Coordinates of C-alpha atoms in Angstrom, one line a residue:
X232 CA -19.3 -17.2 44.9
X233 CA -21.0 -16.8 41.4
X234 CA -19.0 -13.7 40.7
X235 CA -15.8 -15.6 41.2
X236 CA -17.0 -18.2 38.7
X237 CA -17.8 -15.6 36.1
X238 CA -14.4 -13.9 36.5
X239 CA -12.6 -17.3 36.3
X240 CA -14.5 -18.1 33.1
X241 CA -13.7 -14.7 31.7
X242 CA -10.0 -15.2 32.5
X243 CA -10.1 -18.6 30.9
X244 CA -11.7 -17.2 27.7
X245 CA -9.0 -14.4 27.6
X246 CA -6.2 -17.0 27.8
X247 CA -7.9 -19.1 25.1
X248 CA -8.1 -15.9 22.8
X249 CA -4.5 -15.2 23.5
X250 CA -3.5 -18.8 22.7
X251 CA -5.4 -18.6 19.4
X252 CA -3.9 -15.3 18.4
X253 CA -0.4 -16.8 19.1
X254 CA -1.1 -19.9 17.2
X255 CA -2.4 -17.9 14.3
X256 CA 0.7 -15.7 14.2
X257 CA 3.0 -18.8 14.3
X258 CA 1.1 -20.5 11.5
X259 CA 1.4 -17.2 9.4
X260 CA 5.1 -17.2 10.1
X261 CA 5.4 -20.8 9.0
X262 CA 3.5 -20.0 5.8
X263 CA 5.8 -17.2 5.0
X264 CA 8.9 -19.3 5.6
X265 CA 7.6 -22.0 3.4
X266 CA 6.8 -19.5 0.7
X267 CA 10.3 -18.1 1.0
X268 CA 11.9 -21.5 0.6
X269 CA 9.8 -22.2 -2.4
X270 CA 11.0 -19.1 -4.0
X271 CA 14.5 -19.8 -3.3
X272 CA 14.2 -23.3 -4.6
X273 CA 12.4 -22.0 -7.8
X274 CA 15.3 -19.5 -8.4
X275 CA 17.9 -22.3 -8.0
X276 CA 16.1 -24.6 -10.4
X277 CA 15.7 -21.7 -12.9
X278 CA 19.5 -21.1 -12.8
X279 CA 20.1 -24.8 -13.2
X280 CA 17.8 -24.9 -16.2
X281 CA 19.5 -21.9 -17.8
X282 CA 23.0 -23.6 -17.3
X283 CA 21.6 -26.8 -18.9
X284 CA 20.4 -24.7 -21.9
X285 CA 23.7 -23.1 -22.4
X286 CA 25.4 -26.5 -22.2
X287 CA 23.0 -28.0 -24.8
X288 CA 23.5 -25.0 -27.2
X289 CA 27.3 -25.4 -26.8
X290 CA 27.1 -29.2 -27.4
X291 CA 24.9 -28.5 -30.6
X292 CA 27.5 -26.0 -31.8
X293 CA 30.3 -28.5 -31.3
X294 CA 28.3 -31.1 -33.2
X295 CA 27.9 -29.0 -36.2

């Protein structure tokens, strides 16, 4: 009877370890996705700033 309880406890611990590993993997994937989205957004904002700088230079050139 006691042997069954030990085996049951060991199986539960194995399942908990598996669940923790899967959760850690999913959290890592989510971090990578957020990092990727942030890089894309930064690149987009950089291009927008470059276009604004060009427009400002043109407006200044026209004004002179």
